[in-house]
mmCIF file of C-alpha atoms in Angstrom:
data_model
loop_
_atom_site.group_PDB
_atom_site.id
_atom_site.type_symbol
_atom_site.label_atom_id
_atom_site.label_comp_id
_atom_site.label_asym_id
_atom_site.label_seq_id
_atom_site.Cartn_x
_atom_site.Cartn_y
_atom_site.Cartn_z
ATOM 1 C CA MET A 1 -50.095 -35.706 -0.268
ATOM 2 C CA ALA A 2 -51.231 -36.242 3.310
ATOM 3 C CA ASN A 3 -54.966 -36.076 3.877
ATOM 4 C CA PHE A 4 -55.375 -33.043 6.109
ATOM 5 C CA SER A 5 -58.670 -31.942 7.565
ATOM 6 C CA SER A 6 -58.865 -28.320 6.565
ATOM 7 C CA PRO A 7 -60.309 -25.938 9.134
ATOM 8 C CA ALA A 8 -61.653 -23.858 6.291
ATOM 9 C CA GLY A 9 -64.024 -26.592 5.276
ATOM 10 C CA ASN A 10 -61.666 -28.980 3.453
ATOM 11 C CA ILE A 11 -61.914 -26.956 0.225
ATOM 12 C CA ASN A 12 -58.189 -26.180 0.118
ATOM 13 C CA ASN A 13 -57.441 -29.838 0.804
ATOM 14 C CA LEU A 14 -59.831 -31.002 -1.912
ATOM 15 C CA SER A 15 -58.167 -28.847 -4.530
ATOM 16 C CA LEU A 16 -54.812 -30.453 -3.780
ATOM 17 C CA SER A 17 -55.553 -34.117 -3.182
ATOM 18 C CA SER A 18 -58.472 -36.125 -4.469
ATOM 19 C CA PHE A 19 -59.249 -33.534 -7.164
ATOM 20 C CA SER A 20 -55.710 -32.752 -8.328
ATOM 21 C CA ILE A 21 -55.431 -31.384 -11.836
ATOM 22 C CA ASP A 22 -54.823 -33.779 -14.707
ATOM 23 C CA VAL A 23 -51.241 -34.149 -15.923
ATOM 24 C CA ARG A 24 -52.190 -32.893 -19.394
ATOM 25 C CA ASP A 25 -53.307 -29.610 -17.804
ATOM 26 C CA PHE A 26 -50.104 -29.245 -15.801
ATOM 27 C CA HIS A 27 -48.123 -26.942 -18.096
ATOM 28 C CA ALA A 28 -51.108 -24.708 -18.831
ATOM 29 C CA THR A 29 -51.829 -24.403 -15.112
ATOM 30 C CA VAL A 30 -48.254 -23.477 -14.221
ATOM 31 C CA VAL A 31 -47.963 -20.913 -17.026
ATOM 32 C CA ALA A 32 -51.355 -19.341 -16.325
ATOM 33 C CA LEU A 33 -50.855 -19.123 -12.566
ATOM 34 C CA SER A 34 -47.312 -17.758 -12.979
ATOM 35 C CA PHE A 35 -48.653 -15.096 -15.350
ATOM 36 C CA GLU A 36 -51.397 -14.264 -12.850
ATOM 37 C CA ILE A 37 -48.838 -13.917 -10.050
ATOM 38 C CA LEU A 38 -46.670 -11.544 -12.097
ATOM 39 C CA LEU A 39 -49.633 -9.386 -13.140
ATOM 40 C CA ALA A 40 -50.945 -9.173 -9.581
ATOM 41 C CA LEU A 41 -47.533 -8.200 -8.223
ATOM 42 C CA PHE A 42 -46.962 -5.634 -10.976
ATOM 43 C CA GLY A 43 -50.398 -4.019 -10.729
ATOM 44 C CA ASN A 44 -50.552 -3.759 -6.956
ATOM 45 C CA ALA A 45 -46.950 -2.601 -6.719
ATOM 46 C CA LEU A 46 -47.905 0.210 -9.105
ATOM 47 C CA VAL A 47 -50.805 1.197 -6.830
ATOM 48 C CA ILE A 48 -48.520 1.356 -3.787
ATOM 49 C CA LEU A 49 -45.755 3.191 -5.656
ATOM 50 C CA ALA A 50 -48.219 5.661 -7.178
ATOM 51 C CA PHE A 51 -49.587 6.486 -3.731
ATOM 52 C CA TYR A 52 -46.057 6.960 -2.393
ATOM 53 C CA ARG A 53 -44.839 9.186 -5.239
ATOM 54 C CA SER A 54 -47.968 11.192 -6.095
ATOM 55 C CA HIS A 55 -49.092 13.704 -3.493
ATOM 56 C CA PHE A 56 -52.481 14.180 -5.147
ATOM 57 C CA LEU A 57 -53.286 10.507 -4.433
ATOM 58 C CA ARG A 58 -52.645 10.780 -0.703
ATOM 59 C CA THR A 59 -56.276 11.029 0.333
ATOM 60 C CA VAL A 60 -57.880 9.284 3.271
ATOM 61 C CA THR A 61 -59.806 6.944 0.988
ATOM 62 C CA ASN A 62 -56.618 5.903 -0.775
ATOM 63 C CA PHE A 63 -55.120 4.853 2.574
ATOM 64 C CA PHE A 64 -57.623 2.002 2.476
ATOM 65 C CA VAL A 65 -56.928 1.385 -1.221
ATOM 66 C CA VAL A 66 -53.208 0.967 -0.485
ATOM 67 C CA SER A 67 -53.976 -1.349 2.422
ATOM 68 C CA LEU A 68 -56.042 -3.451 0.017
ATOM 69 C CA ALA A 69 -53.135 -3.464 -2.447
ATOM 70 C CA VAL A 70 -50.779 -4.662 0.299
ATOM 71 C CA ALA A 71 -53.105 -7.585 1.006
ATOM 72 C CA ASP A 72 -53.131 -8.444 -2.704
ATOM 73 C CA VAL A 73 -49.329 -8.258 -2.870
ATOM 74 C CA LEU A 74 -49.134 -10.749 -0.003
ATOM 75 C CA VAL A 75 -51.510 -13.067 -1.835
ATOM 76 C CA ALA A 76 -49.445 -12.861 -5.025
ATOM 77 C CA SER A 77 -46.046 -13.140 -3.349
ATOM 78 C CA LEU A 78 -46.787 -15.766 -0.676
ATOM 79 C CA SER A 79 -50.092 -17.562 -1.006
ATOM 80 C CA MET A 80 -50.221 -18.115 -4.776
ATOM 81 C CA PRO A 81 -46.584 -19.312 -5.147
ATOM 82 C CA CYS A 82 -47.078 -21.705 -2.235
ATOM 83 C CA TRP A 83 -50.225 -23.106 -3.856
ATOM 84 C CA LEU A 84 -48.366 -23.403 -7.170
ATOM 85 C CA PHE A 85 -45.548 -25.318 -5.489
ATOM 86 C CA ILE A 86 -47.999 -27.730 -3.859
ATOM 87 C CA LEU A 87 -49.705 -28.321 -7.206
ATOM 88 C CA VAL A 88 -46.375 -28.909 -8.961
ATOM 89 C CA ALA A 89 -45.152 -31.218 -6.190
ATOM 90 C CA ASP A 90 -48.415 -33.142 -6.276
ATOM 91 C CA ILE A 91 -48.318 -33.636 -10.057
ATOM 92 C CA LYS A 92 -44.586 -34.350 -10.355
ATOM 93 C CA ASN A 93 -44.387 -36.413 -7.124
ATOM 94 C CA ILE A 94 -41.726 -34.105 -5.728
ATOM 95 C CA PRO A 95 -40.847 -35.088 -2.131
ATOM 96 C CA LYS A 96 -42.385 -32.613 0.296
ATOM 97 C CA GLY A 97 -40.793 -33.993 3.447
ATOM 98 C CA ASP A 98 -42.435 -35.923 6.242
ATOM 99 C CA GLN A 99 -46.006 -35.417 7.395
ATOM 100 C CA LEU A 100 -44.994 -32.707 9.865
ATOM 101 C CA SER A 101 -43.264 -30.725 7.099
ATOM 102 C CA GLN A 102 -46.338 -31.057 4.909
ATOM 103 C CA THR A 103 -48.521 -29.877 7.783
ATOM 104 C CA VAL A 104 -46.342 -26.786 8.296
ATOM 105 C CA LEU A 105 -46.381 -26.017 4.566
ATOM 106 C CA TYR A 106 -50.126 -26.483 4.286
ATOM 107 C CA TYR A 107 -50.901 -24.415 7.361
ATOM 108 C CA SER A 108 -48.540 -21.598 6.373
ATOM 109 C CA TRP A 109 -50.282 -21.383 3.019
ATOM 110 C CA GLN A 110 -53.761 -21.538 4.529
ATOM 111 C CA PHE A 111 -52.904 -18.921 7.181
ATOM 112 C CA ILE A 112 -51.808 -16.437 4.493
ATOM 113 C CA ASP A 113 -54.903 -17.275 2.427
ATOM 114 C CA ILE A 114 -57.265 -16.534 5.314
ATOM 115 C CA LEU A 115 -55.299 -13.501 6.535
ATOM 116 C CA CYS A 116 -55.211 -11.758 3.159
ATOM 117 C CA SER A 117 -58.769 -12.584 2.098
ATOM 118 C CA THR A 118 -60.143 -11.352 5.421
ATOM 119 C CA ALA A 119 -57.967 -8.228 5.280
ATOM 120 C CA SER A 120 -59.220 -7.511 1.759
ATOM 121 C CA ILE A 121 -62.896 -7.645 2.602
ATOM 122 C CA VAL A 122 -62.393 -5.725 5.869
ATOM 123 C CA ASN A 123 -60.627 -2.992 3.895
ATOM 124 C CA LEU A 124 -63.532 -2.939 1.451
ATOM 125 C CA CYS A 125 -65.914 -2.541 4.388
ATOM 126 C CA MET A 126 -63.876 0.386 5.675
ATOM 127 C CA ILE A 127 -63.841 1.934 2.193
ATOM 128 C CA SER A 128 -67.626 1.668 2.027
ATOM 129 C CA ILE A 129 -67.979 3.331 5.438
ATOM 130 C CA ASP A 130 -65.554 6.067 4.343
ATOM 131 C CA ARG A 131 -67.604 6.676 1.179
ATOM 132 C CA HIS A 132 -70.820 6.719 3.195
ATOM 133 C CA MET A 133 -69.414 9.445 5.441
ATOM 134 C CA ALA A 134 -68.156 11.460 2.452
ATOM 135 C CA ILE A 135 -71.483 11.294 0.605
ATOM 136 C CA ASN A 136 -73.906 11.487 3.520
ATOM 137 C CA SER A 137 -72.027 14.008 5.701
ATOM 138 C CA PRO A 138 -69.711 15.993 3.396
ATOM 139 C CA LEU A 139 -69.462 18.981 5.737
ATOM 140 C CA THR A 140 -68.159 16.935 8.676
ATOM 141 C CA TYR A 141 -66.302 14.244 6.724
ATOM 142 C CA HIS A 142 -62.796 15.701 7.013
ATOM 143 C CA SER A 143 -63.129 16.366 10.727
ATOM 144 C CA ARG A 144 -64.461 12.875 11.426
ATOM 145 C CA MET A 145 -62.300 10.779 9.086
ATOM 146 C CA THR A 146 -58.812 12.111 9.734
ATOM 147 C CA PRO A 147 -55.641 10.397 8.473
ATOM 148 C CA ARG A 148 -54.888 9.277 12.019
ATOM 149 C CA ARG A 149 -58.299 7.639 12.402
ATOM 150 C CA ALA A 150 -57.977 6.022 8.987
ATOM 151 C CA LYS A 151 -54.627 4.493 9.945
ATOM 152 C CA ALA A 152 -56.072 3.272 13.246
ATOM 153 C CA SER A 153 -58.984 1.690 11.365
ATOM 154 C CA ILE A 154 -56.590 -0.043 8.984
ATOM 155 C CA ALA A 155 -54.542 -1.383 11.908
ATOM 156 C CA PHE A 156 -57.713 -2.714 13.522
ATOM 157 C CA GLY A 157 -58.741 -4.369 10.244
ATOM 158 C CA TRP A 158 -55.432 -6.197 9.924
ATOM 159 C CA LEU A 159 -55.566 -7.239 13.582
ATOM 160 C CA TYR A 160 -59.054 -8.635 13.013
ATOM 161 C CA ALA A 161 -57.814 -10.560 9.967
ATOM 162 C CA PHE A 162 -54.823 -11.865 11.916
ATOM 163 C CA LEU A 163 -57.032 -13.129 14.736
ATOM 164 C CA CYS A 164 -59.392 -14.848 12.280
ATOM 165 C CA ALA A 165 -56.461 -16.565 10.572
ATOM 166 C CA SER A 166 -54.812 -17.490 13.880
ATOM 167 C CA LEU A 167 -57.916 -19.316 15.062
ATOM 168 C CA SER A 168 -57.369 -21.832 12.256
ATOM 169 C CA ILE A 169 -54.238 -23.199 13.950
ATOM 170 C CA VAL A 170 -55.113 -23.178 17.655
ATOM 171 C CA THR A 171 -56.869 -26.571 17.722
ATOM 172 C CA VAL A 172 -54.220 -29.227 17.242
ATOM 173 C CA VAL A 173 -54.413 -32.567 19.057
ATOM 174 C CA LYS A 174 -51.150 -33.904 17.691
ATOM 175 C CA PRO A 175 -48.286 -32.080 15.901
ATOM 176 C CA VAL A 176 -49.371 -33.561 12.583
ATOM 177 C CA LYS A 177 -53.144 -33.832 13.003
ATOM 178 C CA ILE A 178 -55.257 -30.815 12.246
ATOM 179 C CA THR A 179 -58.640 -30.857 13.943
ATOM 180 C CA ALA A 180 -60.239 -27.436 13.661
ATOM 181 C CA GLY A 181 -62.955 -28.992 11.519
ATOM 182 C CA PRO A 182 -66.401 -27.744 10.541
ATOM 183 C CA VAL A 183 -66.885 -25.266 13.406
ATOM 184 C CA TYR A 184 -64.094 -23.058 12.128
ATOM 185 C CA GLY A 185 -65.372 -23.457 8.578
ATOM 186 C CA VAL A 186 -68.716 -21.959 9.612
ATOM 187 C CA PHE A 187 -67.003 -19.271 11.708
ATOM 188 C CA ILE A 188 -64.644 -18.058 8.981
ATOM 189 C CA SER A 189 -67.414 -18.096 6.375
ATOM 190 C CA PHE A 190 -69.409 -15.612 8.447
ATOM 191 C CA ALA A 191 -66.499 -13.648 9.955
ATOM 192 C CA ALA A 192 -64.626 -13.173 6.680
ATOM 193 C CA PHE A 193 -67.395 -13.074 4.106
ATOM 194 C CA PHE A 194 -71.116 -13.229 4.898
ATOM 195 C CA ILE A 195 -71.219 -10.636 7.722
ATOM 196 C CA PRO A 196 -68.868 -8.157 5.972
ATOM 197 C CA LEU A 197 -70.782 -8.731 2.740
ATOM 198 C CA SER A 198 -74.029 -7.801 4.498
ATOM 199 C CA ILE A 199 -72.359 -4.616 5.740
ATOM 200 C CA LEU A 200 -71.157 -3.775 2.227
ATOM 201 C CA ILE A 201 -74.583 -4.284 0.689
ATOM 202 C CA ALA A 202 -76.338 -2.260 3.405
ATOM 203 C CA VAL A 203 -73.861 0.634 3.302
ATOM 204 C CA TYR A 204 -73.658 0.854 -0.482
ATOM 205 C CA GLY A 205 -77.423 0.575 -0.739
ATOM 206 C CA LYS A 206 -77.751 3.590 1.529
ATOM 207 C CA ILE A 207 -75.027 5.416 -0.400
ATOM 208 C CA PHE A 208 -76.924 4.820 -3.634
ATOM 209 C CA PHE A 209 -80.175 6.314 -2.348
ATOM 210 C CA VAL A 210 -78.404 9.252 -0.663
ATOM 211 C CA SER A 211 -76.472 9.944 -3.881
ATOM 212 C CA LEU A 212 -79.644 9.770 -5.952
ATOM 213 C CA ARG A 213 -81.390 12.214 -3.638
ATOM 214 C CA GLN A 214 -78.467 14.660 -3.701
ATOM 215 C CA VAL A 215 -78.203 14.496 -7.508
ATOM 216 C CA ARG A 216 -81.877 15.405 -7.810
ATOM 217 C CA LEU A 217 -81.404 18.220 -5.288
ATOM 218 C CA ILE A 218 -78.430 19.631 -7.208
ATOM 219 C CA HIS A 219 -80.370 19.588 -10.480
ATOM 220 C CA SER A 220 -83.325 21.349 -8.866
ATOM 221 C CA ILE A 221 -81.060 24.058 -7.441
ATOM 222 C CA ARG A 222 -79.336 24.494 -10.799
ATOM 223 C CA SER A 223 -82.636 25.060 -12.513
ATOM 224 C CA VAL A 224 -83.250 28.028 -10.201
ATOM 225 C CA ILE A 225 -79.794 29.511 -9.690
ATOM 226 C CA GLN A 226 -77.060 28.821 -12.240
ATOM 227 C CA GLY A 227 -73.465 28.686 -11.041
ATOM 228 C CA ILE A 228 -74.162 28.744 -7.306
ATOM 229 C CA ASN A 229 -72.102 26.531 -5.024
ATOM 230 C CA CYS A 230 -69.979 25.352 -7.954
ATOM 231 C CA GLU A 231 -67.123 24.038 -5.831
ATOM 232 C CA ASN A 232 -69.418 21.822 -3.757
ATOM 233 C CA THR A 233 -71.037 20.507 -6.940
ATOM 234 C CA PHE A 234 -67.655 19.543 -8.398
ATOM 235 C CA LYS A 235 -66.650 17.968 -5.105
ATOM 236 C CA PHE A 236 -69.833 15.921 -4.946
ATOM 237 C CA ARG A 237 -69.313 14.747 -8.523
ATOM 238 C CA PHE A 238 -65.861 13.485 -7.572
ATOM 239 C CA GLU A 239 -67.166 11.711 -4.460
ATOM 240 C CA LEU A 240 -69.999 10.135 -6.450
ATOM 241 C CA LYS A 241 -67.713 8.867 -9.209
ATOM 242 C CA LEU A 242 -65.218 7.501 -6.688
ATOM 243 C CA THR A 243 -68.071 5.697 -4.947
ATOM 244 C CA LYS A 244 -69.109 4.106 -8.253
ATOM 245 C CA ILE A 245 -65.545 2.935 -8.873
ATOM 246 C CA LEU A 246 -65.249 1.408 -5.425
ATOM 247 C CA GLY A 247 -68.637 -0.197 -5.958
ATOM 248 C CA VAL A 248 -67.157 -1.953 -8.996
ATOM 249 C CA VAL A 249 -64.272 -3.125 -6.792
ATOM 250 C CA VAL A 250 -66.752 -4.553 -4.291
ATOM 251 C CA GLY A 251 -68.707 -6.258 -7.066
ATOM 252 C CA ALA A 252 -65.542 -7.860 -8.410
ATOM 253 C CA PHE A 253 -64.676 -9.068 -4.917
ATOM 254 C CA ILE A 254 -68.093 -10.680 -4.501
ATOM 255 C CA ILE A 255 -67.870 -12.438 -7.870
ATOM 256 C CA CYS A 256 -64.373 -13.717 -7.122
ATOM 257 C CA TRP A 257 -64.901 -14.838 -3.525
ATOM 258 C CA ALA A 258 -68.560 -15.932 -3.290
ATOM 259 C CA PRO A 259 -68.036 -19.351 -4.964
ATOM 260 C CA PHE A 260 -65.116 -20.225 -2.681
ATOM 261 C CA PHE A 261 -66.760 -19.200 0.589
ATOM 262 C CA SER A 262 -70.027 -20.833 -0.450
ATOM 263 C CA MET A 263 -68.188 -24.119 -0.914
ATOM 264 C CA VAL A 264 -66.365 -23.646 2.400
ATOM 265 C CA PHE A 265 -69.679 -23.142 4.192
ATOM 266 C CA VAL A 266 -71.427 -26.062 2.480
ATOM 267 C CA THR A 267 -68.473 -28.346 3.208
ATOM 268 C CA ALA A 268 -68.453 -27.305 6.868
ATOM 269 C CA VAL A 269 -72.153 -28.000 7.465
ATOM 270 C CA CYS A 270 -72.397 -31.074 5.217
ATOM 271 C CA ARG A 271 -69.617 -33.586 5.796
ATOM 272 C CA ALA A 272 -70.736 -35.742 2.868
ATOM 273 C CA CYS A 273 -70.787 -32.861 0.386
ATOM 274 C CA PRO A 274 -67.039 -32.622 -0.492
ATOM 275 C CA SER A 275 -67.188 -35.913 -2.377
ATOM 276 C CA ASN A 276 -69.952 -34.441 -4.535
ATOM 277 C CA PHE A 277 -67.928 -31.389 -5.618
ATOM 278 C CA ASN A 278 -66.566 -31.553 -9.118
ATOM 279 C CA ARG A 279 -62.784 -31.111 -9.423
ATOM 280 C CA VAL A 280 -63.299 -28.286 -11.909
ATOM 281 C CA TRP A 281 -65.552 -26.411 -9.456
ATOM 282 C CA VAL A 282 -63.049 -26.672 -6.621
ATOM 283 C CA ASN A 283 -59.994 -25.620 -8.612
ATOM 284 C CA SER A 284 -61.983 -22.907 -10.400
ATOM 285 C CA SER A 285 -63.019 -21.399 -7.065
ATOM 286 C CA LYS A 286 -59.335 -21.156 -6.103
ATOM 287 C CA TRP A 287 -58.402 -19.604 -9.445
ATOM 288 C CA LEU A 288 -61.291 -17.184 -9.211
ATOM 289 C CA HIS A 289 -60.527 -15.841 -5.757
ATOM 290 C CA TYR A 290 -56.823 -15.530 -6.563
ATOM 291 C CA SER A 291 -57.679 -13.559 -9.701
ATOM 292 C CA ASN A 292 -59.224 -10.861 -7.507
ATOM 293 C CA SER A 293 -55.695 -9.796 -6.561
ATOM 294 C CA LEU A 294 -55.034 -8.550 -10.097
ATOM 295 C CA ILE A 295 -58.514 -7.160 -10.852
ATOM 296 C CA ASN A 296 -58.418 -4.178 -8.477
ATOM 297 C CA PRO A 297 -55.392 -2.457 -10.136
ATOM 298 C CA LEU A 298 -57.050 -2.929 -13.536
ATOM 299 C CA ILE A 299 -60.157 -1.174 -12.224
ATOM 300 C CA TYR A 300 -58.058 1.781 -11.070
ATOM 301 C CA VAL A 301 -56.370 2.030 -14.498
ATOM 302 C CA LEU A 302 -59.628 1.827 -16.439
ATOM 303 C CA PHE A 303 -61.847 4.045 -14.291
ATOM 304 C CA THR A 304 -59.654 6.448 -12.298
ATOM 305 C CA ARG A 305 -57.876 9.214 -14.177
ATOM 306 C CA SER A 306 -55.760 10.241 -11.176
ATOM 307 C CA PHE A 307 -54.368 6.724 -10.721
ATOM 308 C CA ARG A 308 -53.973 6.355 -14.487
ATOM 309 C CA THR A 309 -51.963 9.580 -14.632
ATOM 310 C CA ALA A 310 -49.756 8.439 -11.752
ATOM 311 C CA PHE A 311 -49.187 5.063 -13.423
ATOM 312 C CA GLN A 312 -48.180 6.799 -16.659
ATOM 313 C CA GLN A 313 -45.696 8.975 -14.793
ATOM 314 C CA ILE A 314 -44.103 5.945 -13.148
ATOM 315 C CA LEU A 315 -43.910 3.838 -16.313
ATOM 316 C CA ARG A 316 -42.541 6.711 -18.404
ATOM 317 C CA GLY A 317 -40.012 7.376 -15.672
ATOM 318 C CA PHE A 318 -38.683 3.843 -16.070
ATOM 319 C CA CYS A 319 -38.425 4.236 -19.848
ATOM 320 C CA CYS A 320 -37.041 7.778 -20.043
ATOM 321 C CA LYS A 321 -34.082 9.581 -18.591
ATOM 322 C CA GLY A 322 -34.449 13.127 -17.398
ATOM 323 C CA ASP A 323 -37.400 15.201 -18.485
ATOM 324 C CA CYS A 324 -39.299 13.300 -21.200
ATOM 325 C CA GLY A 325 -42.250 15.571 -21.267
ATOM 326 C CA ILE A 326 -44.100 13.558 -18.664
ATOM 327 C CA ARG A 327 -47.556 14.870 -18.182
ATOM 328 C CA ARG A 328 -47.982 16.186 -14.686
ATOM 329 C CA GLY A 329 -50.825 14.991 -12.530
ATOM 330 C CA PRO A 330 -53.365 17.220 -10.896
ATOM 331 C CA SER A 331 -51.742 19.782 -8.657
ATOM 332 C CA THR A 332 -54.750 20.091 -6.471
ATOM 333 C CA ASP A 333 -56.326 17.744 -3.989
ATOM 334 C CA PRO A 334 -58.701 15.445 -5.906
ATOM 335 C CA GLU A 335 -61.187 15.662 -3.063
ATOM 336 C CA ARG A 336 -61.698 19.327 -3.898
ATOM 337 C CA GLY A 337 -63.434 18.350 -7.102
ATOM 338 C CA GLU A 338 -60.774 19.716 -9.453
ATOM 339 C CA CYS A 339 -59.171 16.351 -10.148
ATOM 340 C CA GLY A 340 -60.291 14.720 -13.348
ATOM 341 C CA THR A 341 -61.121 11.246 -12.125
#
């Protein structure tokens, strides 16, 4: 394979050239990655379909959840298959065309990688801000975070991700020589990971302390007056549990993406460091960040009753004809506190 200088810090290039997987691991790699692709597509497609078919899931917060699922579908349908093809071609010495064709293939794959990873973490940032508004200002939340504003925020997030990914292909001296180099590696590390990660930690830290204070306040009120403001208490419980679930999503994202972006940053600032990276570390970082695309749907199934109910309805609908006694989901808006999440 041609030796491209990756604008994302040469990590993608390292995983495909000098540190290619051993032939004896070839079949296991293909099977495992294919299985991961299918699971990611299936799980995220269920999230999108559940949102489309179940009215009780059409909350403002779930707009961002669906946007995140779309990013994961793109990873599973475009980025991961392209990476699998490059691995297979590299191991089996399948002709990949001339150097220009290889450049186009590599850049198309890298563009999707950067676009979807940036879109994912931007969506997580917007989810955290949405949860902060719901917990910290519950009385004004619905007037401030309207569906129209949520959709505008999502559009801005994808535009931001598109611009970040586009910057990786603007510096080309020759048609087949990529020269974005270490500057872009540092830029994308901060723009797509370290700065958004700081926002996530700060916002969720504040959410935690606000939630703790409100829980103590609710318990103190209950000790004086039983049964007062019951609807608001149920609503707050729902918001708090949803925040915990989304916190798990954020934690999974950090675990999956931190190794990759750390290596991108180190490679960008230390030109001699790539040769010191172990092949297992490099390929594992790719596997790990791709696995994030199938983790989020699993979190929804395990922790969210409303999504779990919607998934059951969809799956039973595929298996049954007519009315099979499918259990109906909540008929009320989950944000009113009457949904059993």
